[in-house]
Tab-separated table of C-alpha atoms and ligand atoms in Angstrom:
chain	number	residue	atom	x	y	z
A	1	UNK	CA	0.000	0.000	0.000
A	2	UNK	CA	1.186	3.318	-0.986
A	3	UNK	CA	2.097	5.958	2.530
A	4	UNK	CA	0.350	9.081	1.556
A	5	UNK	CA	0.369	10.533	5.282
A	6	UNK	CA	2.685	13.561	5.637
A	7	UNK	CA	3.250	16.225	7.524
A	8	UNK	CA	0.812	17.768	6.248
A	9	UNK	CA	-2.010	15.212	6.778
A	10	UNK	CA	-4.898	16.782	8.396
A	11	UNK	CA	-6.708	14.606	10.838
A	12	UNK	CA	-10.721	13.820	11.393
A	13	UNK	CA	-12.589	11.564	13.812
A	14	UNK	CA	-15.396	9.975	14.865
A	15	UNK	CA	-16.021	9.770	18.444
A	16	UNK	CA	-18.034	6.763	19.451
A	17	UNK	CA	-19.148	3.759	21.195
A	18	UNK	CA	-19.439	1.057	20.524
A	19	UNK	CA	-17.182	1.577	17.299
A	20	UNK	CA	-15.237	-0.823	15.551
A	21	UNK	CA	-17.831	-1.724	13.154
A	22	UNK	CA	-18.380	1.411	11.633
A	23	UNK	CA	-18.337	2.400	8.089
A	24	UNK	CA	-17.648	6.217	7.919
A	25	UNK	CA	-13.966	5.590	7.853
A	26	UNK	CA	-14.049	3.203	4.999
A	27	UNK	CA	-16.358	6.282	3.250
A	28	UNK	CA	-14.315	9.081	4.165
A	29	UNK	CA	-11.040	8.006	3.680
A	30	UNK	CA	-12.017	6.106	-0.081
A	31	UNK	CA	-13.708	10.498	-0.007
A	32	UNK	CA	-10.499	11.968	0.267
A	33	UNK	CA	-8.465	10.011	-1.259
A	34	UNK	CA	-10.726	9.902	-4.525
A	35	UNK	CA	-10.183	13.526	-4.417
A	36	UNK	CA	-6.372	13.838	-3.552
A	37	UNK	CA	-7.178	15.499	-0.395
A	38	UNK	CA	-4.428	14.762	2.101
A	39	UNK	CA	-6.116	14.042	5.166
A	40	UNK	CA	-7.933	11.215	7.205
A	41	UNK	CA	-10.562	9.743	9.164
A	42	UNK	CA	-10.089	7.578	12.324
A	43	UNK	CA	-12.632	6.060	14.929
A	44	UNK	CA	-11.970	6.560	18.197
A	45	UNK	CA	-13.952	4.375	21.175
A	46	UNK	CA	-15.141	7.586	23.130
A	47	UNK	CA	-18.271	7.194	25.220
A	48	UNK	CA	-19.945	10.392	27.141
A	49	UNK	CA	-17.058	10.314	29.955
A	50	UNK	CA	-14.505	11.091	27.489
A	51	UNK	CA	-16.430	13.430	24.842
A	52	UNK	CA	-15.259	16.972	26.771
A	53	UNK	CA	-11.513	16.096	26.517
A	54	UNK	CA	-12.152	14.400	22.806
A	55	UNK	CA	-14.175	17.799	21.744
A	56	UNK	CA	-11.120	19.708	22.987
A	57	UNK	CA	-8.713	18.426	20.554
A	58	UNK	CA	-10.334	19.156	17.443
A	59	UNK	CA	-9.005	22.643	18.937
A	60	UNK	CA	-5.901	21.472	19.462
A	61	UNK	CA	-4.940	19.095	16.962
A	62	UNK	CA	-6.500	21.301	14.651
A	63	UNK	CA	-8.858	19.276	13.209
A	64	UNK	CA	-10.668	19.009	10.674
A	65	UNK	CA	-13.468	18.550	12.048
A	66	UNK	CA	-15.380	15.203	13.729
A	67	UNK	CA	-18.485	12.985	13.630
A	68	UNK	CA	-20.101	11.723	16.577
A	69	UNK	CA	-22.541	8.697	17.469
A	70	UNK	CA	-23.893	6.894	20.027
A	71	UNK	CA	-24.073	7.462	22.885
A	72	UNK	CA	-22.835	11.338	22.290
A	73	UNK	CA	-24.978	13.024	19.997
A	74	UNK	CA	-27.099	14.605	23.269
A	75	UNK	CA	-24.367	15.556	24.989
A	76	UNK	CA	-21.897	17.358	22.354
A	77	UNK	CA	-25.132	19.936	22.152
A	78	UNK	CA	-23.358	21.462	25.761
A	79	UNK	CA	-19.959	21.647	23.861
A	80	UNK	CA	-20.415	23.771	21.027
A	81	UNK	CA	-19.969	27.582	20.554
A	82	UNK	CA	-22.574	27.164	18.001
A	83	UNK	CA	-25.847	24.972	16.457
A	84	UNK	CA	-27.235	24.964	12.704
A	85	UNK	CA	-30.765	25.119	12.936
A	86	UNK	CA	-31.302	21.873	12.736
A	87	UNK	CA	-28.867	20.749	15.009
A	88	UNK	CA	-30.395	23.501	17.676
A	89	UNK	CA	-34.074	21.893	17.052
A	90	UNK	CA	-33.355	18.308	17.102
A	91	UNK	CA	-31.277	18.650	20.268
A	92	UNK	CA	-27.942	16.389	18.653
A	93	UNK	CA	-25.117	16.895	16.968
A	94	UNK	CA	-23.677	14.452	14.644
A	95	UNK	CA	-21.184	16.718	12.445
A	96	UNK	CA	-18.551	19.543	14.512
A	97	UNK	CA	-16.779	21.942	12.238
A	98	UNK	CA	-14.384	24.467	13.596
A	99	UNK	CA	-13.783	27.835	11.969
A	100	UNK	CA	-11.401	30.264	13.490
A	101	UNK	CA	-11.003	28.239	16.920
A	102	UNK	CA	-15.010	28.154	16.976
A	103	UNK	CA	-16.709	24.859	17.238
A	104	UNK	CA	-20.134	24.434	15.272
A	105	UNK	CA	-22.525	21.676	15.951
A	106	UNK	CA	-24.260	20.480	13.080
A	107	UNK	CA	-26.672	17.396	12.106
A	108	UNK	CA	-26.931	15.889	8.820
A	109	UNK	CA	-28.982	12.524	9.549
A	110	UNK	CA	-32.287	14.588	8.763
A	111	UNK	CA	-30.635	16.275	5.386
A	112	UNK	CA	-29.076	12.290	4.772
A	113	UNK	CA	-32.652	10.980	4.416
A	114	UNK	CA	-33.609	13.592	2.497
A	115	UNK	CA	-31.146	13.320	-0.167
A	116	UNK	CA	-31.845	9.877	-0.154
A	117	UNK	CA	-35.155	10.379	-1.588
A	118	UNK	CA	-33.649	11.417	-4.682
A	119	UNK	CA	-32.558	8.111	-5.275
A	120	UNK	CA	-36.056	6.602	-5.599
A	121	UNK	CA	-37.669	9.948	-7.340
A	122	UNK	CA	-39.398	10.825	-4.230
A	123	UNK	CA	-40.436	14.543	-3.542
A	124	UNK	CA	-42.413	15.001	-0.390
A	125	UNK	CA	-42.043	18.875	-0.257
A	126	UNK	CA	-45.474	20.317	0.454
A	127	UNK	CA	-46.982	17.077	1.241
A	128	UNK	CA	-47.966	14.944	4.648
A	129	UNK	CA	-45.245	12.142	5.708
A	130	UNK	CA	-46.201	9.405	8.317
A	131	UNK	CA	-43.047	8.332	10.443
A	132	UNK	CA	-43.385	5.713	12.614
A	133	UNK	CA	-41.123	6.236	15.931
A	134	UNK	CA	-39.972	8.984	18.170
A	135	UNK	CA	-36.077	8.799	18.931
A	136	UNK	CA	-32.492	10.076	17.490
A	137	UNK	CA	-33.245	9.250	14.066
A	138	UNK	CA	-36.616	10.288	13.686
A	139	UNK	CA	-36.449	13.220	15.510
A	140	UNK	CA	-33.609	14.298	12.976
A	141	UNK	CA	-35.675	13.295	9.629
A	142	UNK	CA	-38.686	15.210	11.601
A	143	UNK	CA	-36.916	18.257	12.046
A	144	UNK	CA	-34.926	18.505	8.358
A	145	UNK	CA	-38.440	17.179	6.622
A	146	UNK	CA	-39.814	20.280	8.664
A	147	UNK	CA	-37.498	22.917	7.819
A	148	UNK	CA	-37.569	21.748	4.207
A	149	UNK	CA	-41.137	22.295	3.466
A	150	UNK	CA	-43.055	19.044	4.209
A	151	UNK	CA	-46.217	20.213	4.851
A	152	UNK	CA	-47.617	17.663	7.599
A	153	UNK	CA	-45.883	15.014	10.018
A	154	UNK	CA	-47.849	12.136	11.776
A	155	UNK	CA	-46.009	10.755	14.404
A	156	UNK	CA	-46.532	7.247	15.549
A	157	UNK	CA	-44.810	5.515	18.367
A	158	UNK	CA	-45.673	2.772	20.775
A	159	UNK	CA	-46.448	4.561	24.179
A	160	UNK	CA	-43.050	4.132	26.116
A	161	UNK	CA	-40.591	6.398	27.558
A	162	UNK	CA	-40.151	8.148	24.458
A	163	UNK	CA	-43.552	9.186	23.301
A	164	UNK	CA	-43.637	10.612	26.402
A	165	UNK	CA	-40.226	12.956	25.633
A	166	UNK	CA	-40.870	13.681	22.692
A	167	UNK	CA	-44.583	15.160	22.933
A	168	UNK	CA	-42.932	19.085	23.763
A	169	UNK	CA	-40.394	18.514	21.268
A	170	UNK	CA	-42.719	17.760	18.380
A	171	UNK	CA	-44.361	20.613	19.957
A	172	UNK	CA	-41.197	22.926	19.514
A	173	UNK	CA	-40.118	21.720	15.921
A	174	UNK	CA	-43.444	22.320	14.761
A	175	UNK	CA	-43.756	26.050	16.801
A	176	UNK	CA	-40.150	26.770	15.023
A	177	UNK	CA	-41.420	25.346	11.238
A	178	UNK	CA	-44.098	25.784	8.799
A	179	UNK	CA	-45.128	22.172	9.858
A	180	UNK	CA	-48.228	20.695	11.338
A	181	UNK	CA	-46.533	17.730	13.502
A	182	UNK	CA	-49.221	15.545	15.308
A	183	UNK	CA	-48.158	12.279	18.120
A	184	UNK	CA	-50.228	9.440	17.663
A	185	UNK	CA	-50.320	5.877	19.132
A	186	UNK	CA	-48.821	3.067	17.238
A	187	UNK	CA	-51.494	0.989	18.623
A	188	UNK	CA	-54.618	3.233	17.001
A	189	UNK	CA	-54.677	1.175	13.582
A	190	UNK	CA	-57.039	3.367	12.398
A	191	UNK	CA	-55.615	6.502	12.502
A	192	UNK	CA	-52.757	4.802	11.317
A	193	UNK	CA	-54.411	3.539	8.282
A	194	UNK	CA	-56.435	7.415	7.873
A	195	UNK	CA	-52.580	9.360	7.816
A	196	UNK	CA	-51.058	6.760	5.508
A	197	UNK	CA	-54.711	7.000	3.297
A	198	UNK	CA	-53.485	10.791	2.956
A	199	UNK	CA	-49.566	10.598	3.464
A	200	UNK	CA	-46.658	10.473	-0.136
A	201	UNK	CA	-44.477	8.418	2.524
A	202	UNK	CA	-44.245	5.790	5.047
A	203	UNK	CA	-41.226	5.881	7.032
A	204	UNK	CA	-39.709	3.535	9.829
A	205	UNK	CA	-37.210	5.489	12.176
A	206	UNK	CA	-37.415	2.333	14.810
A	207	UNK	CA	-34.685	-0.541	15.239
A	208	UNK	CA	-38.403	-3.301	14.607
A	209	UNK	CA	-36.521	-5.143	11.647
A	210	UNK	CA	-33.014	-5.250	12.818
A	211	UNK	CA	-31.976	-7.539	15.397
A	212	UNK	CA	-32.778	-9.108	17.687
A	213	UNK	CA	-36.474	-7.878	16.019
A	214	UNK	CA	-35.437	-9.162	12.325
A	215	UNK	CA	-38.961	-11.134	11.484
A	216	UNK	CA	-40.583	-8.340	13.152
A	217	UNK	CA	-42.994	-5.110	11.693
A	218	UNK	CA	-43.931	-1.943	13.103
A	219	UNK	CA	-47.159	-2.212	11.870
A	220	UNK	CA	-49.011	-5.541	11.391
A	221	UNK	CA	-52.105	-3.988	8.383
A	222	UNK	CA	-50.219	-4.259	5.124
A	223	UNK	CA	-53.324	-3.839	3.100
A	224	UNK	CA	-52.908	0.308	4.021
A	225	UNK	CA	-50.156	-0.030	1.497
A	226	UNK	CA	-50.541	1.192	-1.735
A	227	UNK	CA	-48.329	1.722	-4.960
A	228	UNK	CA	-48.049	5.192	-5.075
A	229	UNK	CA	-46.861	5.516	-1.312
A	230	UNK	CA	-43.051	5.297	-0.959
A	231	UNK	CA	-42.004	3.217	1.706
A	232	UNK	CA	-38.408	3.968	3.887
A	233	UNK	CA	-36.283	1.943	6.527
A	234	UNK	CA	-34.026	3.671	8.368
A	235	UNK	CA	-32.077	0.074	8.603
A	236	UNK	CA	-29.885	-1.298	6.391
A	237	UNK	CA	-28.778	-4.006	7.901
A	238	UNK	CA	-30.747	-6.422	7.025
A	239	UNK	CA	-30.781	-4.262	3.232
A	240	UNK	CA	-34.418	-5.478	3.292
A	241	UNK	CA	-36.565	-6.025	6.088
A	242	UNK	CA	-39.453	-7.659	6.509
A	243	UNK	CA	-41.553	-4.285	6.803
A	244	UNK	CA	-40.165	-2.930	3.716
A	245	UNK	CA	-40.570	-6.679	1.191
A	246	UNK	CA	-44.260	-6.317	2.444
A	247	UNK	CA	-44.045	-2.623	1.080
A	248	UNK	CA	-42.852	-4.144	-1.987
A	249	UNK	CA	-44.944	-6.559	-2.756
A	250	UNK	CA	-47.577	-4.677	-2.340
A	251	UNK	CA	-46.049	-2.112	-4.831
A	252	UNK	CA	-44.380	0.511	-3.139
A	253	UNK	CA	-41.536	2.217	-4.247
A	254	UNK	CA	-39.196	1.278	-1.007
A	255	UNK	CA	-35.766	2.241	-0.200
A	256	UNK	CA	-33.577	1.439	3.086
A	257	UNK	CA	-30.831	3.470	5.189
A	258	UNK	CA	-28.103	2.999	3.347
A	259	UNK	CA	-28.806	6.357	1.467
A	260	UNK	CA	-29.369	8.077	4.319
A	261	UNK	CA	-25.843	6.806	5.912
A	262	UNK	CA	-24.301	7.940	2.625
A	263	UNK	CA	-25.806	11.175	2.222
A	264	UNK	CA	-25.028	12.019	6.318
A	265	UNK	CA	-21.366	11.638	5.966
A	266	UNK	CA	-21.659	13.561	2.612
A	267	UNK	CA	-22.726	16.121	3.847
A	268	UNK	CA	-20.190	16.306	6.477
A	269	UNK	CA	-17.813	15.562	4.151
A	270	UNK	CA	-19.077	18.457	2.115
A	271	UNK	CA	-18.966	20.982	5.304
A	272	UNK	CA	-15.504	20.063	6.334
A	273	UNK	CA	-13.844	20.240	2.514
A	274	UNK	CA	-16.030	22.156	0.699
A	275	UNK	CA	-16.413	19.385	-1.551
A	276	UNK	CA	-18.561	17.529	-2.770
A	277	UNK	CA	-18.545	13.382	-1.500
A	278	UNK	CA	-17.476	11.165	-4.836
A	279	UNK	CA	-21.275	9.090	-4.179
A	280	UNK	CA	-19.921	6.751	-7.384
A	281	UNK	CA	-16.749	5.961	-5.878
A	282	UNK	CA	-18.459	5.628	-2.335
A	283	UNK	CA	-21.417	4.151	-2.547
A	284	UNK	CA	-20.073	0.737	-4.207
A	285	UNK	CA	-17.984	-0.166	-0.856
A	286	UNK	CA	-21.055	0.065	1.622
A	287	UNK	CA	-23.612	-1.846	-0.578
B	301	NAD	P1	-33.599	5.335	19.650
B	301	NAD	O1	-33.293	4.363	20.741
B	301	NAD	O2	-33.301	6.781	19.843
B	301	NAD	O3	-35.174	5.216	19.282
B	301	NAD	C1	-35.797	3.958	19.181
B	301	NAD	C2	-37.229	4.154	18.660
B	301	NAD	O4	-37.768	2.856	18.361
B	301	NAD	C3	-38.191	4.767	19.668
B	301	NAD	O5	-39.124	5.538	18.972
B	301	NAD	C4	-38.872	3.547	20.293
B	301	NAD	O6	-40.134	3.857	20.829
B	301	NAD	C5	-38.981	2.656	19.078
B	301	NAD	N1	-39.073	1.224	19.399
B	301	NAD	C6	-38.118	0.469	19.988
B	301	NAD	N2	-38.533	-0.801	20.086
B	301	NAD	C7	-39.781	-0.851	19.539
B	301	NAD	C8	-40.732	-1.894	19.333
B	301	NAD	N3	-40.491	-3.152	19.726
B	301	NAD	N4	-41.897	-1.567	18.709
B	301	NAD	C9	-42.144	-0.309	18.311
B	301	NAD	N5	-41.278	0.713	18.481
B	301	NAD	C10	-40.114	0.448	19.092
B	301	NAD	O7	-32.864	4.776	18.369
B	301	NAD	P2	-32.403	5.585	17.051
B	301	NAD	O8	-31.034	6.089	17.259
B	301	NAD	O9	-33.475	6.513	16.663
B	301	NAD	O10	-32.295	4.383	16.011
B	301	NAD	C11	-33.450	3.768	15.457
B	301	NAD	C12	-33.034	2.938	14.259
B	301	NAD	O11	-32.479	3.812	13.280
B	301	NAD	C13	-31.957	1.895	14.547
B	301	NAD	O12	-32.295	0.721	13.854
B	301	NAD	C14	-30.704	2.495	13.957
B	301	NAD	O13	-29.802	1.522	13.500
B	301	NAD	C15	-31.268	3.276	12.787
B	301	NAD	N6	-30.434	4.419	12.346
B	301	NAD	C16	-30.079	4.471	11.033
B	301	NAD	C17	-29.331	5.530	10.574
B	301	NAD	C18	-28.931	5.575	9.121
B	301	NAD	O14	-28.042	6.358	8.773
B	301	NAD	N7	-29.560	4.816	8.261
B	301	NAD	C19	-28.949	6.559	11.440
B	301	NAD	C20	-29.346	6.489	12.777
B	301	NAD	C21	-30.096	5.397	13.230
């Protein structure tokens, strides 16, 4: 293999954990060096204890900039000089660039699984989106879908410890948008079946699919289906669960999380270099 670190190499990070079996560093280091750009990405197995100190030296390493993940998306919010909207609204950061010494949180899951839409021919500007669970994920789609124009957001999610959270936030996002965001019982099949009746998309932003829930479905009435409704999985691994073969079947257009993986770290990528990801390059070593 051919050393292209120098003295010059510039350094960025994700800060994480559990960590060894994530992708961003296969995408942003095939990124840069596509490009020529003489830097590199490294994981490092940082949990909350450790994100202060980690935050720190992106100042002084003079980084490029970082990504963060579980469990210290929440936290990093405290750290930052500054918040992009959307990372101010959803309450997370996933993306830190530094300018001048200053630290900026941003988050690019929600503008991820946007762009991913694009891939399927998908425009749901101006229309009503049903989302079905009420964490980090969705809560980032919610907000970006918001601030991009969608015009309505059902909400569904089992009644646990997070519908309960997120009932003021929904609140917030939607005080702070030009978005009409309603919270809804996963368990009322009816209204369910009524917002889907009226909705261009059908999204699940829960971990029902993956496993240890692989032969499960977070929601059990298939025949609400229909094929003009696009159907999305935030989870990619499996690439097709059962929830979204049922979609297909049934005619859907359907489309998992890979794209929105992708599209988060391009965006990052795009923030910290000012250019833009190589997708074709990319894209073949995560499928
Ligand atoms: P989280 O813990 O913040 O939220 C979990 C959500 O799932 C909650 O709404 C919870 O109520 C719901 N839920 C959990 N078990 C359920 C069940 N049995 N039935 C119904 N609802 C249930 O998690 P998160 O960070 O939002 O992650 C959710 C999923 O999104 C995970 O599968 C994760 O891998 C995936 N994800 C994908 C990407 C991507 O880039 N594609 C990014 C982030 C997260």
């Amino acid at each position: 293999m051919e050393n292209t670190i120098t003295g010059h190499t510039r350094l960025t990070a994700l800060f994480a954990t559990p960590i060894r079996h994530s992708v961003s560093p296969m995408i942003h280091n095939t990124a840069f060096q596509a490009l020529g750009i003489d830097a590199v990405y490294l994981a490092f197995e940082i949990g909350t204890d450790g994100l202060e100190r980690a935050i720190d030296s992106i100042k002084n390493l003079e980084m490029m900039g970082a990504n963060l993940s579980m469990p210290n998306k929440i936290l990093a919010v405290d750290y930052m000089d500054e918040l992009s909207e959307a990372a101010r609204l959803i309450g997370a950061v996933n993306t830190i660039t530094i300018d001048q010494g200053k630290l900026t949180g941003h988050n690019t899951d929600g503008t991820g699984f946007m762009r991913s839409l694009k891939d399927i021919e998908v425009d749901i500007i101006d229309k009503k989106m049903t989302i079905i669970g009420a964490g980090g994920a969705a809560t980032a789609i919610i907000v970006q879908a918001a601030l991009d124009g969608v015009k309505e957001i059902t909400v569904y999610n089992r009644k646990d410890e997070f519908y309960e959270k997120i009932k003021e936030k929904l609140a917030y996002i939607s005080e702070n948008t030009n978005c009409i965001i309603t919270l809804h019982e996963l368990s009322d099949e009816n209204s369910l079946a009524k917002d889907v009746a009226e909705s261009a998309l059908l999204l699940n932003a829960t971990g029902v699919g993956m496993k240890p829930l692989e032969k499960q479905t977070p929601i059990q009435d298939f025949s609400i289906i229909r094929p003009d409704l696009a159907v999305c999985d935030v989870i990619y691994t499996p690439r097709e669960t059962e929830f979204l073969k049922q979609a297909r079947l049934r005619g859907a257009k359907t489309n998992n999380g890979l794209g929105m993986l992708l599209y988060q770290g391009a965006a990052a990528f795009e923030k910290w270099t000012g250019q833009e990801m190589p997708i074709e390059v990319v894209k073949p070593i995560i499928e």
